[in-house]
Amino acid sequence: MTIFDPADGPQARGAAGWTAAGMLSPSAELECSDLQVFQDGLDSIKMWSEIVAALPGAPDFARHGSLLLAHRGDGGAARRLVDLIERKAPEPHRPRPLDAESLGELEPDVHGPSLAWFLPHEGAIDPTQLMPALYEGAKTADWRWSRTVKEVGTGFLVAGGLRHVFDHVFDVRGLGQRPAKGPAAGCMDVRGVRGEIFLVQNRNVRLARPVRLLHPRHRVYIVPRRDHHFVIGASEIESEDRSPVSLRTTVELLAAAHSVLPGLAEARIVHMETNLRPALRDNLPRIEQASGLTRINGLFRHGWMIAPAMAERAIIQAGIPFPSRGATAA
Ligand SMILES: Cc1cc2nc3c(=O)[nH]c(=O)nc-3n(C[C@H](O)[C@H](O)[C@H](O)COP(=O)(O)OP(=O)(O)OC[C@H]3O[C@@H](n4cnc5c(N)ncnc54)[C@H](O)[C@@H]3O)c2cc1C
């Protein structure tokens, strides 16, 4: 296997995948996805448990479920979203209402929201650990760093001024799939959706699982990471502006996060980042298959959540034998 990437090495953080919070939340994401994404999400959680176990460095992978939270005044908007998920998700994946005592048992440091629902089958990974681990697990592949692929066709690609011929090409360039001069025949009409995210740390705050605050104007989530770090995200703006995090997003996201986990008031902001989610017009992912060529794009908010299942389906559709589960790391 040969991999071409314009990044200058495995630690270069250009891909949206580096910025992602790492939530594996097929039920909660039914807000903006369909049943195929939901099923891919469930299947991928199972696959991640096998993949992660086979990777070096034991990257974090948690399956403690997730919580939907709302303040009393926002109950109407929150219930509309919960109803939507209930209509779309089959049992046992529907939100389970929690009373204050049960919420306190699950997450003692959460204070403020009076409405809570539990989604028991969700999980989370840490992309900043998985990216290097996936690279280590696939190190025997032929990695061609600093190589921008300019053109892809059936059984070939063009990079570094050379035409390279292969049995099969998988085009997974995200926004890089779009030609510089705009949409072209054979390419998906992909756009970037700006997302901003914060990494904060407070050793006195505990959180076992991702929580989402259902707010009428913005969606805010907090995802726990190793060593009392917390990811707070994320804006979703129809813009391809990659400039630094805005003041508006900072005020809105951090105030909302603090209203759920008051202990975050003394957290230190360790890092903030902006990136673009590759999305298609319907915000749904797509696999396009031709002889010698597979294009995958439009993973939008769900790349980590669905990547294993989508990759497996794409490989099978391409007629390439899929390695038996647990046989290889990546
Ligand atoms: C703020 C934020 C939060 C998110 N949170 C989550 C989350 O909690 N859970 C979740 O599942 N998803 C989340 N996502 C979405 C997830 O990051 C994306 O769906 C995923 O990264 C898309 O994967 P991709 O490989 O298509 O694109 P990318 O991750 O952008 O990767 C594209 C790759 O193609 C390479 N490339 C680009 N151009 C070329 C070229 N010309 N030639 C060769 N290679 C090229 C790039 O270097 C890169 O390696 C989030 C995204 C953002 C921005």
GROMACS .gro file of C-alpha atoms and ligand atoms in nm:
model
  383
    1MET     CA    1   0.000   0.000   0.000
    2THR     CA    2   0.130   0.346  -0.091
    3ILE     CA    3   0.000   0.663   0.078
    4PHE     CA    4   0.050   1.014  -0.060
    5ASP     CA    5  -0.007   1.312   0.170
    6PRO     CA    6   0.098   1.680   0.140
    7ALA     CA    7   0.170   1.687   0.516
    8ASP     CA    8   0.542   1.686   0.590
    9GLY     CA    9   0.523   1.393   0.833
   10PRO     CA   10   0.302   1.191   1.063
   11GLN     CA   11   0.290   1.468   1.327
   12ALA     CA   12   0.178   1.746   1.089
   13ARG     CA   13  -0.167   1.856   1.200
   14GLY     CA   14  -0.344   1.973   0.884
   15ALA     CA   15  -0.621   1.714   0.863
   16ALA     CA   16  -0.959   1.785   1.023
   17GLY     CA   17  -0.912   1.448   1.190
   18TRP     CA   18  -0.652   1.601   1.424
   19THR     CA   19  -0.891   1.872   1.543
   20ALA     CA   20  -1.191   1.648   1.605
   21ALA     CA   21  -1.326   1.598   1.956
   22GLY     CA   22  -1.345   1.223   1.895
   23MET     CA   23  -1.704   1.162   2.001
   24LEU     CA   24  -1.849   0.833   1.879
   25SER     CA   25  -2.212   0.927   1.919
   26PRO     CA   26  -2.438   0.770   1.657
   27SER     CA   27  -2.762   0.839   1.848
   28ALA     CA   28  -2.693   1.202   1.936
   29GLU     CA   29  -2.574   1.270   1.580
   30LEU     CA   30  -2.910   1.158   1.440
   31GLU     CA   31  -2.985   1.527   1.478
   32CYS     CA   32  -2.807   1.580   1.146
   33SER     CA   33  -2.756   1.233   0.999
   34ASP     CA   34  -2.949   0.933   0.871
   35LEU     CA   35  -2.989   0.567   0.963
   36GLN     CA   36  -2.694   0.456   0.750
   37VAL     CA   37  -2.462   0.692   0.941
   38PHE     CA   38  -2.622   0.571   1.265
   39GLN     CA   39  -2.560   0.205   1.177
   40ASP     CA   40  -2.206   0.279   1.056
   41GLY     CA   41  -2.150   0.456   1.387
   42LEU     CA   42  -2.265   0.157   1.592
   43ASP     CA   43  -2.061  -0.086   1.381
   44SER     CA   44  -1.756   0.139   1.402
   45ILE     CA   45  -1.764   0.154   1.781
   46LYS     CA   46  -1.730  -0.226   1.784
   47MET     CA   47  -1.455  -0.208   1.522
   48TRP     CA   48  -1.267   0.064   1.711
   49SER     CA   49  -1.249  -0.159   2.019
   50GLU     CA   50  -1.068  -0.421   1.808
   51ILE     CA   51  -0.852  -0.170   1.619
   52VAL     CA   52  -0.744   0.015   1.933
   53ALA     CA   53  -0.656  -0.312   2.110
   54ALA     CA   54  -0.422  -0.400   1.822
   55LEU     CA   55  -0.248  -0.060   1.806
   56PRO     CA   56   0.075   0.035   1.981
   57GLY     CA   57   0.059   0.286   2.268
   58ALA     CA   58  -0.289   0.189   2.395
   59PRO     CA   59  -0.474   0.500   2.266
   60ASP     CA   60  -0.770   0.601   2.480
   61PHE     CA   61  -1.106   0.456   2.383
   62ALA     CA   62  -1.403   0.483   2.619
   63ARG     CA   63  -1.752   0.336   2.602
   64HIS     CA   64  -1.926   0.494   2.897
   65GLY     CA   65  -2.214   0.643   2.698
   66SER     CA   66  -2.285   1.014   2.669
   67LEU     CA   67  -2.524   1.268   2.820
   68LEU     CA   68  -2.760   1.523   2.672
   69LEU     CA   69  -2.816   1.812   2.914
   70ALA     CA   70  -3.038   2.121   2.916
   71HIS     CA   71  -3.112   2.411   3.147
   72ARG     CA   72  -3.475   2.442   3.252
   73GLY     CA   73  -3.538   2.750   3.039
   74ASP     CA   74  -3.418   2.568   2.728
   75GLY     CA   75  -3.640   2.264   2.788
   76GLY     CA   76  -3.861   2.322   2.482
   77ALA     CA   77  -3.575   2.324   2.233
   78ALA     CA   78  -3.405   2.034   2.411
   79ARG     CA   79  -3.717   1.818   2.405
   80ARG     CA   80  -3.765   1.882   2.034
   81LEU     CA   81  -3.417   1.743   1.971
   82VAL     CA   82  -3.468   1.449   2.205
   83ASP     CA   83  -3.801   1.374   2.029
   84LEU     CA   84  -3.623   1.380   1.694
   85ILE     CA   85  -3.362   1.129   1.815
   86GLU     CA   86  -3.637   0.913   1.969
   87ARG     CA   87  -3.823   0.902   1.638
   88LYS     CA   88  -3.511   0.808   1.442
   89ALA     CA   89  -3.322   0.576   1.680
   90PRO     CA   90  -3.437   0.220   1.735
   91GLU     CA   91  -3.453   0.087   2.090
   92PRO     CA   92  -3.225   0.044   2.286
   93HIS     CA   93  -3.051   0.352   2.145
   94ARG     CA   94  -3.310   0.612   2.245
   95PRO     CA   95  -3.227   0.878   2.506
   96ARG     CA   96  -3.311   0.766   2.862
   97PRO     CA   97  -3.432   1.046   3.089
   98LEU     CA   98  -3.231   1.085   3.410
   99ASP     CA   99  -3.343   1.241   3.735
  100ALA     CA  100  -3.112   1.469   3.935
  101GLU     CA  101  -2.995   1.188   4.162
  102SER     CA  102  -2.898   0.956   3.875
  103LEU     CA  103  -2.721   1.240   3.697
  104GLY     CA  104  -2.531   1.318   4.018
  105GLU     CA  105  -2.422   0.954   4.046
  106LEU     CA  106  -2.298   0.943   3.688
  107GLU     CA  107  -2.133   1.286   3.681
  108PRO     CA  108  -2.097   1.443   4.028
  109ASP     CA  109  -1.925   1.756   3.893
  110VAL     CA  110  -2.210   1.846   3.656
  111HIS     CA  111  -2.424   2.120   3.812
  112GLY     CA  112  -2.680   2.353   3.659
  113PRO     CA  113  -2.874   2.159   3.398
  114SER     CA  114  -3.203   2.029   3.534
  115LEU     CA  115  -3.281   1.809   3.233
  116ALA     CA  116  -3.065   1.511   3.139
  117TRP     CA  117  -3.082   1.209   2.912
  118PHE     CA  118  -2.839   0.918   2.895
  119LEU     CA  119  -2.727   0.753   2.569
  120PRO     CA  120  -2.563   0.435   2.700
  121HIS     CA  121  -2.415   0.300   2.377
  122GLU     CA  122  -2.190   0.592   2.283
  123GLY     CA  123  -1.816   0.634   2.323
  124ALA     CA  124  -1.514   0.851   2.256
  125ILE     CA  125  -1.159   0.823   2.129
  126ASP     CA  126  -0.873   1.072   2.143
  127PRO     CA  127  -0.774   1.157   1.783
  128THR     CA  128  -0.444   1.310   1.895
  129GLN     CA  129  -0.344   0.968   2.031
  130LEU     CA  130  -0.501   0.767   1.751
  131MET     CA  131  -0.337   0.956   1.465
  132PRO     CA  132   0.020   0.860   1.565
  133ALA     CA  133  -0.093   0.512   1.676
  134LEU     CA  134  -0.262   0.446   1.341
  135TYR     CA  135   0.053   0.559   1.165
  136GLU     CA  136   0.271   0.330   1.379
  137GLY     CA  137   0.028   0.045   1.314
  138ALA     CA  138   0.055   0.101   0.939
  139LYS     CA  139   0.424   0.188   0.928
  140THR     CA  140   0.509  -0.092   0.687
  141ALA     CA  141   0.306   0.090   0.420
  142ASP     CA  142   0.499   0.307   0.175
  143TRP     CA  143   0.434   0.660   0.309
  144ARG     CA  144   0.508   0.944   0.068
  145TRP     CA  145   0.500   1.262   0.277
  146SER     CA  146   0.505   1.612   0.123
  147ARG     CA  147   0.332   1.472  -0.185
  148THR     CA  148   0.022   1.658  -0.301
  149VAL     CA  149  -0.195   1.449  -0.530
  150LYS     CA  150  -0.300   1.675  -0.816
  151GLU     CA  151  -0.516   1.434  -1.012
  152VAL     CA  152  -0.681   1.098  -0.952
  153GLY     CA  153  -0.828   0.863  -1.210
  154THR     CA  154  -0.913   0.497  -1.254
  155GLY     CA  155  -0.600   0.312  -1.146
  156PHE     CA  156  -0.366   0.612  -1.137
  157LEU     CA  157  -0.282   0.935  -0.960
  158VAL     CA  158  -0.055   1.227  -1.036
  159ALA     CA  159   0.180   1.355  -0.765
  160GLY     CA  160   0.519   1.526  -0.770
  161GLY     CA  161   0.485   1.569  -1.146
  162LEU     CA  162   0.469   1.191  -1.198
  163ARG     CA  163   0.186   0.960  -1.297
  164HIS     CA  164   0.172   0.662  -1.060
  165VAL     CA  165  -0.019   0.350  -1.167
  166PHE     CA  166  -0.190   0.120  -0.913
  167ASP     CA  167  -0.442  -0.167  -0.914
  168HIS     CA  168  -0.680   0.049  -0.718
  169VAL     CA  169  -0.675   0.409  -0.591
  170PHE     CA  170  -0.868   0.530  -0.283
  171ASP     CA  171  -0.921   0.905  -0.297
  172VAL     CA  172  -0.978   1.022   0.063
  173ARG     CA  173  -0.840   1.374   0.038
  174GLY     CA  174  -1.133   1.549   0.210
  175LEU     CA  175  -1.132   1.914   0.101
  176GLY     CA  176  -0.816   1.843  -0.099
  177GLN     CA  177  -1.031   1.642  -0.341
  178ARG     CA  178  -1.167   1.965  -0.483
  179PRO     CA  179  -0.965   2.099  -0.777
  180ALA     CA  180  -0.816   2.446  -0.716
  181LYS     CA  181  -1.039   2.591  -0.989
  182GLY     CA  182  -1.364   2.469  -0.829
  183PRO     CA  183  -1.587   2.165  -0.889
  184ALA     CA  184  -1.488   1.952  -1.188
  185ALA     CA  185  -1.640   1.652  -1.362
  186GLY     CA  186  -1.600   1.333  -1.159
  187CYS     CA  187  -1.523   1.519  -0.835
  188MET     CA  188  -1.766   1.549  -0.546
  189ASP     CA  189  -1.894   1.897  -0.466
  190VAL     CA  190  -1.724   1.920  -0.127
  191ARG     CA  191  -1.721   2.233   0.091
  192GLY     CA  192  -1.553   2.316   0.422
  193VAL     CA  193  -1.754   2.387   0.738
  194ARG     CA  194  -1.555   2.582   0.996
  195GLY     CA  195  -1.525   2.432   1.342
  196GLU     CA  196  -1.349   2.585   1.644
  197ILE     CA  197  -1.247   2.391   1.950
  198PHE     CA  198  -1.074   2.442   2.288
  199LEU     CA  199  -0.858   2.217   2.504
  200VAL     CA  200  -0.866   2.310   2.872
  201GLN     CA  201  -0.734   2.147   3.189
  202ASN     CA  202  -0.839   2.150   3.552
  203ARG     CA  203  -0.715   1.873   3.780
  204ASN     CA  204  -1.008   1.929   4.018
  205VAL     CA  205  -1.277   1.852   3.762
  206ARG     CA  206  -1.398   1.501   3.684
  207LEU     CA  207  -1.601   1.395   3.383
  208ALA     CA  208  -1.636   1.033   3.274
  209ARG     CA  209  -1.817   1.074   2.943
  210PRO     CA  210  -1.897   1.333   2.674
  211VAL     CA  211  -2.179   1.572   2.761
  212ARG     CA  212  -2.373   1.794   2.522
  213LEU     CA  213  -2.560   2.101   2.628
  214LEU     CA  214  -2.878   2.139   2.422
  215HIS     CA  215  -2.908   2.511   2.376
  216PRO     CA  216  -3.146   2.692   2.139
  217ARG     CA  217  -2.869   2.888   1.966
  218HIS     CA  218  -2.560   2.670   1.977
  219ARG     CA  219  -2.455   2.314   2.044
  220VAL     CA  220  -2.181   2.279   2.301
  221TYR     CA  221  -2.010   1.963   2.409
  222ILE     CA  222  -1.741   1.875   2.659
  223VAL     CA  223  -1.534   1.562   2.601
  224PRO     CA  224  -1.301   1.433   2.872
  225ARG     CA  225  -0.944   1.348   2.780
  226ARG     CA  226  -0.651   1.202   2.970
  227ASP     CA  227  -0.508   1.384   3.274
  228HIS     CA  228  -0.813   1.608   3.340
  229HIS     CA  229  -0.804   1.768   2.999
  230PHE     CA  230  -1.138   1.858   2.839
  231VAL     CA  231  -1.224   1.938   2.480
  232ILE     CA  232  -1.489   2.205   2.447
  233GLY     CA  233  -1.646   2.239   2.106
  234ALA     CA  234  -1.751   2.322   1.858
  235SER     CA  235  -1.874   2.598   1.636
  236GLU     CA  236  -2.029   2.506   1.302
  237ILE     CA  237  -2.002   2.792   1.058
  238GLU     CA  238  -2.067   2.791   0.683
  239SER     CA  239  -1.728   2.936   0.600
  240GLU     CA  240  -1.393   2.812   0.477
  241ASP     CA  241  -1.211   3.065   0.692
  242ARG     CA  242  -0.926   2.886   0.872
  243SER     CA  243  -0.821   3.190   1.074
  244PRO     CA  244  -0.789   3.164   1.456
  245VAL     CA  245  -1.081   3.112   1.693
  246SER     CA  246  -1.316   3.412   1.713
  247LEU     CA  247  -1.406   3.607   2.025
  248ARG     CA  248  -1.776   3.526   1.976
  249THR     CA  249  -1.712   3.152   1.970
  250THR     CA  250  -1.483   3.182   2.273
  251VAL     CA  251  -1.745   3.365   2.477
  252GLU     CA  252  -2.035   3.142   2.374
  253LEU     CA  253  -1.869   2.802   2.402
  254LEU     CA  254  -1.676   2.864   2.721
  255ALA     CA  255  -1.969   3.032   2.900
  256ALA     CA  256  -2.198   2.743   2.803
  257ALA     CA  257  -1.942   2.483   2.911
  258HIS     CA  258  -1.897   2.660   3.244
  259SER     CA  259  -2.275   2.658   3.298
  260VAL     CA  260  -2.262   2.276   3.293
  261LEU     CA  261  -1.933   2.212   3.470
  262PRO     CA  262  -1.881   2.511   3.702
  263GLY     CA  263  -1.542   2.372   3.806
  264LEU     CA  264  -1.414   2.472   3.463
  265ALA     CA  265  -1.401   2.834   3.583
  266GLU     CA  266  -1.049   2.767   3.709
  267ALA     CA  267  -0.946   2.555   3.410
  268ARG     CA  268  -0.650   2.668   3.206
  269ILE     CA  269  -0.690   2.707   2.832
  270VAL     CA  270  -0.418   2.485   2.691
  271HIS     CA  271  -0.493   2.508   2.320
  272MET     CA  272  -0.747   2.628   2.067
  273GLU     CA  273  -0.780   2.529   1.707
  274THR     CA  274  -0.980   2.588   1.390
  275ASN     CA  275  -1.034   2.341   1.107
  276LEU     CA  276  -1.275   2.265   0.824
  277ARG     CA  277  -1.507   1.964   0.812
  278PRO     CA  278  -1.537   1.826   0.458
  279ALA     CA  279  -1.911   1.822   0.377
  280LEU     CA  280  -2.128   1.749   0.074
  281ARG     CA  281  -2.456   1.929  -0.003
  282ASP     CA  282  -2.671   1.693   0.205
  283ASN     CA  283  -2.411   1.675   0.484
  284LEU     CA  284  -2.404   1.297   0.438
  285PRO     CA  285  -2.098   1.087   0.356
  286ARG     CA  286  -2.061   0.921   0.017
  287ILE     CA  287  -1.862   0.638  -0.141
  288GLU     CA  288  -1.827   0.654  -0.518
  289GLN     CA  289  -1.698   0.343  -0.688
  290ALA     CA  290  -1.552   0.289  -1.035
  291SER     CA  291  -1.317   0.030  -1.176
  292GLY     CA  292  -0.977   0.095  -1.014
  293LEU     CA  293  -1.099   0.400  -0.819
  294THR     CA  294  -1.293   0.466  -0.499
  295ARG     CA  295  -1.374   0.815  -0.375
  296ILE     CA  296  -1.486   0.868  -0.015
  297ASN     CA  297  -1.586   1.211   0.107
  298GLY     CA  298  -1.838   1.422   0.300
  299LEU     CA  299  -1.760   1.276   0.641
  300PHE     CA  300  -1.862   1.613   0.786
  301ARG     CA  301  -1.906   1.581   1.168
  302HIS     CA  302  -1.869   1.204   1.168
  303GLY     CA  303  -1.530   1.102   1.033
  304TRP     CA  304  -1.404   0.919   1.342
  305MET     CA  305  -1.749   0.791   1.426
  306ILE     CA  306  -1.798   0.607   1.097
  307ALA     CA  307  -1.455   0.563   0.937
  308PRO     CA  308  -1.399   0.193   1.018
  309ALA     CA  309  -1.739   0.080   0.884
  310MET     CA  310  -1.719   0.304   0.577
  311ALA     CA  311  -1.367   0.190   0.498
  312GLU     CA  312  -1.471  -0.174   0.529
  313ARG     CA  313  -1.770  -0.119   0.297
  314ALA     CA  314  -1.558   0.068   0.042
  315ILE     CA  315  -1.292  -0.204   0.040
  316ILE     CA  316  -1.550  -0.480  -0.005
  317GLN     CA  317  -1.728  -0.284  -0.282
  318ALA     CA  318  -1.394  -0.245  -0.456
  319GLY     CA  319  -1.362  -0.625  -0.460
  320ILE     CA  320  -1.053  -0.623  -0.239
  321PRO     CA  321  -1.045  -0.898   0.027
  322PHE     CA  322  -1.100  -0.736   0.368
  323PRO     CA  323  -0.853  -0.851   0.633
  324SER     CA  324  -1.024  -1.070   0.890
  325ARG     CA  325  -1.118  -0.880   1.205
  326GLY     CA  326  -0.833  -0.857   1.453
  327ALA     CA  327  -0.575  -0.970   1.195
  328THR     CA  328  -0.418  -0.631   1.125
  329ALA     CA  329  -0.386  -0.305   1.309
  330ALA     CA  330  -0.482  -0.053   1.044
  331LIG     C1  331  -1.395   2.106   1.533
  331LIG     C2  332  -1.423   1.968   1.481
  331LIG     C3  333  -1.476   1.872   1.566
  331LIG     C4  334  -1.504   1.743   1.518
  331LIG     N1  335  -1.549   1.649   1.607
  331LIG     C5  336  -1.573   1.522   1.561
  331LIG     C6  337  -1.616   1.421   1.651
  331LIG     O1  338  -1.631   1.444   1.772
  331LIG     N2  339  -1.639   1.294   1.602
  331LIG     C7  340  -1.622   1.265   1.469
  331LIG     O2  341  -1.645   1.151   1.430
  331LIG     N3  342  -1.580   1.361   1.382
  331LIG     C8  343  -1.557   1.486   1.425
  331LIG     N4  344  -1.515   1.583   1.338
  331LIG     C9  345  -1.516   1.552   1.195
  331LIG    C10  346  -1.392   1.478   1.147
  331LIG     O3  347  -1.276   1.544   1.187
  331LIG    C11  348  -1.401   1.469   0.996
  331LIG     O4  349  -1.522   1.409   0.958
  331LIG    C12  350  -1.286   1.386   0.940
  331LIG     O5  351  -1.163   1.437   0.980
  331LIG    C13  352  -1.294   1.383   0.788
  331LIG     O6  353  -1.194   1.295   0.746
  331LIG     P1  354  -1.125   1.308   0.603
  331LIG     O7  355  -1.015   1.208   0.606
  331LIG     O8  356  -1.228   1.303   0.496
  331LIG     O9  357  -1.067   1.457   0.601
  331LIG     P2  358  -0.941   1.512   0.680
  331LIG    O10  359  -0.942   1.466   0.822
  331LIG    O11  360  -0.935   1.661   0.656
  331LIG    O12  361  -0.815   1.442   0.610
  331LIG    C14  362  -0.787   1.466   0.474
  331LIG    C15  363  -0.649   1.406   0.445
  331LIG    O13  364  -0.622   1.419   0.307
  331LIG    C16  365  -0.494   1.478   0.291
  331LIG     N5  366  -0.494   1.555   0.166
  331LIG    C17  367  -0.554   1.673   0.142
  331LIG     N6  368  -0.527   1.714   0.016
  331LIG    C18  369  -0.450   1.618  -0.040
  331LIG    C19  370  -0.390   1.603  -0.168
  331LIG     N7  371  -0.407   1.693  -0.266
  331LIG     N8  372  -0.314   1.492  -0.193
  331LIG    C20  373  -0.298   1.395  -0.096
  331LIG     N9  374  -0.354   1.407   0.027
  331LIG    C21  375  -0.428   1.516   0.054
  331LIG    C22  376  -0.475   1.566   0.414
  331LIG    O14  377  -0.338   1.596   0.437
  331LIG    C23  378  -0.536   1.476   0.520
  331LIG    O15  379  -0.443   1.381   0.566
  331LIG    C24  380  -1.482   1.711   1.382
  331LIG    C25  381  -1.426   1.807   1.298
  331LIG    C26  382  -1.396   1.933   1.346
  331LIG    C27  383  -1.334   2.036   1.254
   0.00000   0.00000   0.00000
